[in-house]
Short mmCIF file of C-alpha atoms in Angstrom, two decimals:
data_model
loop_
_atom_site.label_atom_id
_atom_site.label_comp_id
_atom_site.label_asym_id
_atom_site.label_seq_id
_atom_site.Cartn_x
_atom_site.Cartn_y
_atom_site.Cartn_z
CA UNK X 4 -25.78 29.61 33.70
CA UNK X 5 -26.49 27.08 30.54
CA UNK X 6 -28.76 24.14 31.91
CA UNK X 7 -27.32 20.55 31.23
CA UNK X 8 -30.54 19.86 28.84
CA UNK X 9 -29.52 22.75 26.72
CA UNK X 10 -26.02 21.74 26.69
CA UNK X 11 -26.91 18.38 25.36
CA UNK X 12 -29.20 19.86 22.69
CA UNK X 13 -26.09 21.99 21.29
CA UNK X 14 -23.77 18.82 21.32
CA UNK X 15 -26.53 17.11 19.22
CA UNK X 16 -27.26 20.02 16.78
CA UNK X 17 -23.20 20.21 16.29
CA UNK X 18 -23.07 16.47 15.39
CA UNK X 19 -26.24 16.52 13.00
CA UNK X 20 -27.65 13.56 15.44
CA UNK X 21 -31.30 13.25 15.25
CA UNK X 22 -31.47 9.91 17.20
CA UNK X 23 -28.97 7.71 19.43
CA UNK X 24 -29.37 4.95 21.07
CA UNK X 25 -27.18 4.13 24.06
CA UNK X 26 -26.42 0.29 24.74
CA UNK X 27 -30.09 -0.29 24.58
CA UNK X 28 -31.18 -4.02 25.83
CA UNK X 29 -34.75 -5.98 25.17
CA UNK X 30 -35.66 -9.16 26.00
CA UNK X 31 -38.75 -11.29 25.43
CA UNK X 32 -39.66 -14.05 27.89
CA UNK X 33 -40.46 -17.53 26.87
CA UNK X 34 -43.62 -19.20 27.54
CA UNK X 35 -43.16 -22.35 29.53
CA UNK X 36 -43.65 -25.44 27.31
CA UNK X 37 -42.73 -29.13 28.49
CA UNK X 38 -39.62 -29.33 26.74
CA UNK X 39 -38.52 -25.37 28.73
CA UNK X 40 -38.06 -24.49 32.27
CA UNK X 41 -39.02 -21.34 33.82
CA UNK X 42 -37.45 -17.63 33.11
CA UNK X 43 -36.39 -18.34 29.80
CA UNK X 44 -35.67 -15.19 27.73
CA UNK X 45 -35.36 -14.58 24.32
CA UNK X 46 -32.77 -11.41 23.65
CA UNK X 47 -33.80 -9.95 20.83
CA UNK X 48 -31.56 -6.52 21.34
CA UNK X 49 -28.73 -6.66 23.33
CA UNK X 50 -26.97 -3.60 23.91
CA UNK X 51 -26.89 -1.92 20.66
CA UNK X 52 -25.37 1.71 20.31
CA UNK X 53 -26.41 3.78 16.95
CA UNK X 54 -27.05 7.12 15.63
CA UNK X 55 -29.42 8.41 13.19
CA UNK X 56 -28.20 11.91 11.59
CA UNK X 57 -30.76 14.71 10.26
CA UNK X 58 -31.60 13.93 6.59
CA UNK X 59 -30.29 10.98 6.32
CA UNK X 60 -31.48 7.72 5.23
CA UNK X 61 -29.97 4.33 7.51
CA UNK X 62 -30.23 1.10 6.35
CA UNK X 63 -31.06 -1.88 8.67
CA UNK X 64 -30.08 -5.25 7.19
CA UNK X 65 -30.00 -8.32 9.06
CA UNK X 66 -30.99 -11.81 8.57
CA UNK X 67 -35.05 -12.84 9.85
CA UNK X 68 -35.04 -12.57 13.37
CA UNK X 69 -31.51 -10.41 13.99
CA UNK X 70 -33.99 -8.09 15.77
CA UNK X 71 -34.16 -5.32 13.46
CA UNK X 72 -37.98 -4.58 13.80
CA UNK X 73 -37.58 -4.89 17.26
CA UNK X 74 -34.86 -2.20 17.59
CA UNK X 75 -37.26 0.00 15.17
CA UNK X 76 -39.93 -0.19 17.93
CA UNK X 77 -37.75 0.58 20.63
CA UNK X 78 -36.57 4.01 18.96
CA UNK X 79 -40.72 4.67 18.95
CA UNK X 80 -41.41 3.41 22.06
CA UNK X 81 -44.10 1.24 20.66
CA UNK X 82 -41.99 -1.44 23.13
CA UNK X 83 -40.49 -0.46 26.40
CA UNK X 84 -36.72 -1.50 26.66
CA UNK X 85 -35.51 -3.28 29.47
CA UNK X 86 -32.45 -0.90 30.17
CA UNK X 87 -30.43 1.33 27.84
CA UNK X 88 -31.67 5.09 26.70
CA UNK X 89 -32.99 6.39 23.15
CA UNK X 90 -31.94 10.19 22.63
CA UNK X 91 -34.38 12.14 20.09
CA UNK X 92 -33.49 15.57 19.11
CA UNK X 93 -31.24 15.80 22.18
CA UNK X 94 -33.51 14.57 24.33
CA UNK X 95 -33.79 11.13 26.79
CA UNK X 96 -37.32 9.86 25.85
CA UNK X 97 -36.65 6.37 27.55
CA UNK X 98 -38.74 7.28 30.46
CA UNK X 99 -40.85 10.69 29.65
CA UNK X 100 -44.52 10.21 30.37
CA UNK X 101 -47.32 9.56 28.77
CA UNK X 102 -48.41 12.68 27.02
CA UNK X 103 -45.03 13.96 26.41
CA UNK X 104 -44.82 10.85 24.21
CA UNK X 105 -47.78 11.70 22.62
CA UNK X 106 -46.39 15.20 21.52
CA UNK X 107 -42.98 13.60 20.57
CA UNK X 108 -45.15 11.11 18.26
CA UNK X 109 -45.89 13.98 16.24
CA UNK X 110 -42.42 13.83 14.89
CA UNK X 111 -41.69 10.27 14.89
CA UNK X 112 -43.73 7.90 12.59
CA UNK X 113 -43.73 4.24 10.82
CA UNK X 114 -43.94 2.76 7.39
CA UNK X 115 -45.28 -0.97 8.10
CA UNK X 116 -44.17 -3.87 6.06
CA UNK X 117 -47.88 -5.19 5.31
CA UNK X 118 -49.98 -1.86 3.96
CA UNK X 119 -52.91 -4.25 3.74
CA UNK X 120 -53.08 -5.35 7.39
CA UNK X 121 -51.78 -1.88 8.53
CA UNK X 122 -55.10 -0.25 7.21
CA UNK X 123 -58.27 -1.13 8.73
CA UNK X 124 -60.61 -2.64 5.78
CA UNK X 125 -63.75 -1.01 7.02
CA UNK X 126 -62.70 2.65 7.28
CA UNK X 127 -61.95 4.64 3.94
CA UNK X 128 -58.86 5.90 2.98
CA UNK X 129 -59.61 9.34 4.13
CA UNK X 130 -60.88 8.30 7.30
CA UNK X 131 -57.25 6.29 7.75
CA UNK X 132 -54.81 9.17 6.37
CA UNK X 133 -57.04 11.65 8.68
CA UNK X 134 -56.53 9.89 11.94
CA UNK X 135 -53.45 11.08 13.00
CA UNK X 136 -54.83 14.58 12.57
CA UNK X 137 -57.77 13.68 14.45
CA UNK X 138 -56.07 12.13 17.33
CA UNK X 139 -53.53 15.03 17.50
CA UNK X 140 -56.65 17.72 17.24
CA UNK X 141 -55.20 19.42 14.21
CA UNK X 142 -57.48 21.53 11.94
CA UNK X 143 -61.20 21.96 11.29
CA UNK X 144 -62.74 19.34 9.62
CA UNK X 145 -62.32 20.75 6.38
CA UNK X 146 -58.76 21.54 7.27
CA UNK X 147 -58.57 17.67 7.73
CA UNK X 148 -59.92 17.00 4.65
CA UNK X 149 -58.14 19.62 2.35
CA UNK X 150 -54.57 17.58 3.95
CA UNK X 151 -56.14 14.74 3.23
CA UNK X 152 -56.21 15.43 -0.62
CA UNK X 153 -53.02 17.02 -0.29
CA UNK X 154 -51.39 13.92 1.02
CA UNK X 155 -53.01 11.84 -1.15
CA UNK X 156 -51.76 13.66 -4.39
CA UNK X 157 -48.35 14.22 -2.66
CA UNK X 158 -47.99 10.26 -2.66
CA UNK X 159 -49.56 9.58 -6.70
CA UNK X 160 -52.99 8.73 -5.90
CA UNK X 161 -55.58 10.04 -6.99
CA UNK X 162 -57.83 12.57 -4.35
CA UNK X 163 -61.20 11.52 -5.84
CA UNK X 164 -60.43 8.15 -4.67
CA UNK X 165 -60.16 9.12 -0.84
CA UNK X 166 -64.01 7.49 -0.37
CA UNK X 167 -62.87 4.03 -1.26
CA UNK X 168 -61.83 1.17 0.90
CA UNK X 169 -58.41 -0.62 1.13
CA UNK X 170 -59.52 -3.63 -0.95
CA UNK X 171 -60.36 -1.76 -3.79
CA UNK X 172 -56.37 -0.88 -4.23
CA UNK X 173 -53.41 -2.70 -5.28
CA UNK X 174 -50.42 -3.16 -2.98
CA UNK X 175 -48.60 -0.79 -4.30
CA UNK X 176 -51.25 1.84 -3.96
CA UNK X 177 -52.07 0.76 -0.28
CA UNK X 178 -48.62 1.32 0.24
CA UNK X 179 -48.74 4.75 -0.94
CA UNK X 180 -51.75 5.30 1.68
CA UNK X 181 -49.32 4.22 4.38
CA UNK X 182 -46.86 6.47 3.41
CA UNK X 183 -49.42 9.48 3.28
CA UNK X 184 -50.44 8.97 6.17
CA UNK X 185 -47.13 8.87 7.84
CA UNK X 186 -46.53 12.39 6.49
CA UNK X 187 -49.92 13.63 8.43
CA UNK X 188 -48.19 15.22 10.90
CA UNK X 189 -45.00 16.45 9.01
CA UNK X 190 -42.95 14.14 11.09
CA UNK X 191 -38.57 14.38 11.07
CA UNK X 192 -38.08 10.48 11.55
CA UNK X 193 -39.67 8.12 9.81
CA UNK X 194 -38.99 4.13 10.60
CA UNK X 195 -39.58 2.24 7.54
CA UNK X 196 -39.95 -1.63 8.56
CA UNK X 197 -39.69 -3.52 4.98
CA UNK X 198 -41.69 -1.41 3.50
CA UNK X 199 -41.36 -2.78 -0.25
CA UNK X 200 -40.97 -6.38 0.97
CA UNK X 201 -44.61 -7.36 0.21
CA UNK X 202 -44.67 -5.79 -3.22
CA UNK X 203 -44.20 -6.69 -6.83
CA UNK X 204 -40.95 -6.38 -8.27
CA UNK X 205 -42.09 -3.95 -10.61
CA UNK X 206 -43.56 -1.88 -8.04
CA UNK X 207 -40.53 -1.30 -5.78
CA UNK X 208 -39.00 1.10 -7.61
CA UNK X 209 -41.53 3.38 -7.61
CA UNK X 210 -42.17 3.40 -3.96
CA UNK X 211 -38.27 3.75 -3.33
CA UNK X 212 -38.38 6.81 -5.41
CA UNK X 213 -40.97 8.54 -4.12
CA UNK X 214 -39.80 7.90 -0.37
CA UNK X 215 -36.56 9.70 -1.95
CA UNK X 216 -38.38 12.13 -3.46
CA UNK X 217 -40.72 13.14 -0.38
CA UNK X 218 -37.07 12.91 1.64
CA UNK X 219 -35.47 15.68 -0.32
CA UNK X 220 -38.93 17.85 -0.10
CA UNK X 221 -39.60 17.43 3.15
CA UNK X 222 -36.28 16.91 4.86
CA UNK X 223 -37.45 13.43 5.97
CA UNK X 224 -34.97 10.99 7.97
CA UNK X 225 -35.36 7.27 7.44
CA UNK X 226 -34.54 3.95 9.36
CA UNK X 227 -34.89 1.89 6.51
CA UNK X 228 -35.04 -1.94 7.70
CA UNK X 229 -34.66 -4.42 4.81
CA UNK X 230 -33.07 -7.68 4.54
CA UNK X 231 -33.20 -6.97 0.37
CA UNK X 232 -29.63 -5.83 0.09
CA UNK X 233 -30.18 -4.09 -3.05
CA UNK X 234 -32.93 -2.09 -2.09
CA UNK X 235 -30.29 -1.07 0.42
CA UNK X 236 -28.15 -0.34 -1.66
CA UNK X 237 -30.03 1.85 -3.57
CA UNK X 238 -31.86 3.74 -0.98
CA UNK X 239 -29.22 4.06 1.83
CA UNK X 240 -26.79 6.93 2.92
CA UNK X 241 -25.17 4.70 5.80
CA UNK X 242 -25.56 1.07 6.66
CA UNK X 243 -25.89 -0.76 9.98
CA UNK X 244 -25.43 -4.20 10.10
CA UNK X 245 -27.28 -6.60 13.09
CA UNK X 246 -26.43 -10.06 13.70
CA UNK X 247 -28.38 -11.84 16.50
CA UNK X 248 -29.15 -8.76 18.47
CA UNK X 249 -26.09 -6.51 18.20
CA UNK X 250 -24.63 -4.29 15.69
CA UNK X 251 -21.56 -5.95 13.67
CA UNK X 252 -20.78 -3.30 11.12
CA UNK X 253 -21.67 0.37 10.44
CA UNK X 254 -20.09 2.72 7.82
CA UNK X 255 -21.05 4.18 4.70
CA UNK X 256 -22.94 2.80 1.96
CA UNK X 257 -20.29 2.81 -0.56
CA UNK X 258 -17.42 1.61 1.73
CA UNK X 259 -19.63 -1.19 3.40
CA UNK X 260 -20.32 -2.83 -0.28
CA UNK X 261 -17.18 -2.83 -1.22
CA UNK X 262 -15.14 -3.00 1.82
CA UNK X 263 -17.00 -5.13 4.12
CA UNK X 264 -15.04 -5.75 7.46
CA UNK X 265 -16.79 -8.09 9.25
CA UNK X 266 -17.28 -11.91 8.14
CA UNK X 267 -20.74 -11.62 8.16
CA UNK X 268 -21.60 -8.56 6.29
CA UNK X 269 -18.92 -10.23 3.14
CA UNK X 270 -21.29 -13.58 3.57
CA UNK X 271 -24.68 -11.03 3.19
CA UNK X 272 -22.99 -9.51 0.15
CA UNK X 273 -21.78 -12.53 -1.59
CA UNK X 274 -25.23 -13.52 -1.51
CA UNK X 275 -26.96 -11.09 -3.01
CA UNK X 276 -28.00 -11.21 -6.77
CA UNK X 277 -25.94 -9.27 -9.09
CA UNK X 278 -27.88 -7.80 -11.77
CA UNK X 279 -24.80 -8.28 -14.41
CA UNK X 280 -25.27 -12.06 -15.77
CA UNK X 281 -21.30 -11.43 -17.00
CA UNK X 282 -20.28 -10.66 -13.31
CA UNK X 283 -19.29 -13.71 -11.12
CA UNK X 284 -19.11 -13.34 -7.30
CA UNK X 285 -17.64 -15.79 -5.18
CA UNK X 286 -20.26 -16.83 -3.02
CA UNK X 287 -19.44 -17.54 1.01
CA UNK X 288 -21.24 -20.39 2.59
CA UNK X 289 -21.83 -19.93 6.09
CA UNK X 290 -21.44 -23.35 8.40
CA UNK X 291 -24.30 -24.06 10.82
CA UNK X 292 -27.22 -22.31 11.90
CA UNK X 293 -28.01 -19.14 13.56
CA UNK X 294 -27.65 -19.95 17.38
CA UNK X 295 -30.36 -19.06 19.65
CA UNK X 296 -31.15 -15.85 20.88
CA UNK X 297 -32.18 -18.06 24.13
CA UNK X 298 -28.61 -19.20 24.66
CA UNK X 299 -26.29 -16.77 22.23
CA UNK X 300 -22.97 -18.19 22.16
CA UNK X 301 -20.11 -16.09 24.60
CA UNK X 302 -17.48 -13.78 22.80
CA UNK X 303 -18.33 -13.25 19.40
CA UNK X 304 -21.63 -14.16 18.64
CA UNK X 305 -20.82 -14.95 14.94
CA UNK X 306 -17.94 -17.19 15.85
CA UNK X 307 -19.39 -20.43 15.81
CA UNK X 308 -19.81 -19.79 11.85
CA UNK X 309 -17.27 -17.94 10.96
CA UNK X 310 -13.92 -19.09 9.04
CA UNK X 311 -11.50 -16.41 10.34
CA UNK X 312 -12.28 -17.23 13.98
CA UNK X 313 -9.38 -17.22 16.82
CA UNK X 314 -9.52 -18.64 20.28
CA UNK X 315 -10.52 -14.99 21.63
CA UNK X 316 -13.59 -14.88 19.44
CA UNK X 317 -15.23 -17.35 21.28
CA UNK X 318 -13.92 -15.91 24.87
CA UNK X 319 -14.29 -12.36 24.74
CA UNK X 320 -17.08 -10.08 23.19
CA UNK X 321 -15.49 -7.62 20.15
CA UNK X 322 -16.52 -4.08 20.53
CA UNK X 323 -17.49 -2.23 17.92
CA UNK X 324 -14.67 -0.24 17.07
CA UNK X 325 -13.88 2.70 14.16
CA UNK X 326 -11.93 1.47 11.29
CA UNK X 327 -11.17 5.43 9.95
CA UNK X 328 -13.61 7.05 7.90
CA UNK X 329 -16.62 6.72 9.62
CA UNK X 330 -16.67 2.60 9.09
CA UNK X 331 -16.87 0.79 12.47
CA UNK X 332 -16.86 -3.11 13.39
CA UNK X 333 -16.60 -5.62 15.48
CA UNK X 334 -14.20 -7.90 15.38
CA UNK X 335 -10.92 -9.30 16.75
CA UNK X 336 -8.97 -10.43 13.87
CA UNK X 337 -10.36 -7.14 11.62
CA UNK X 338 -9.46 -4.85 14.48
CA UNK X 339 -6.83 -2.42 13.70
CA UNK X 340 -2.81 -3.67 14.76
CA UNK X 341 -4.19 -7.16 15.07
#
């Protein structure tokens, strides 16, 4: 007799999914103040469904404060979800214990936005890269030192710099150190949280190309969180667009850039700079400000800024529907048959 967990594993293998997020919710309590009453909650992530497939790069984009980083932290269980489930390699990790989760962390790593803040200034680069190996008790001291030298060479750093401290490196070099640390345990999933936004433009392409080379070599899967649309277009296989705690559109990169279906996605793309000065793009100016996640609008959360809104938009929240070709959007106006 085949167990239920085995059936789940087989289903995930057939689908090629490494991660699946089912209706996950995360709220943060707002501190009391003179102007605010008790019990107010900020809905950072509100009912998100998402799949990340093995070996792909899924770009997650949206305005600041839309919940992108929180979603990444929920997948890694750095934040505890209020409700919903996260599946990793066919296993529900939402409620597993500390020891099981610690073992799983070897397969799930993160690259932080600010490479300097993510490194302890009092510890050498060797110590920083070696730390995951020490925590998980992998190898002898000599083996760990060899692994550090190997990783530094892998990310384009000279191994003889291992005894130096973070302040002795440039921003791009520090991010390479962060990448080496993330690779130390041979993970299958890396969540890259704005990994190049703090770097000079001239360095970004080098770090992005490094990440792509490492992905090909080690069959890595990336969730690439960014607000820079040109970076996401360059590195991603698929793109998910997030607005006010919800995913509003997903699909293959080329399809979403050439044929955005959700009005919010259209507005985002219209604001992205075009490298060719002879090419003109019609800019879509959104009216009003982003609504507060403490008190989001009823119905479609984007309807207060949408130029296509109809009466239904303010009354009924649209579902994320497949529009064909793996392209999904949550929009009443763009839904099939409307």
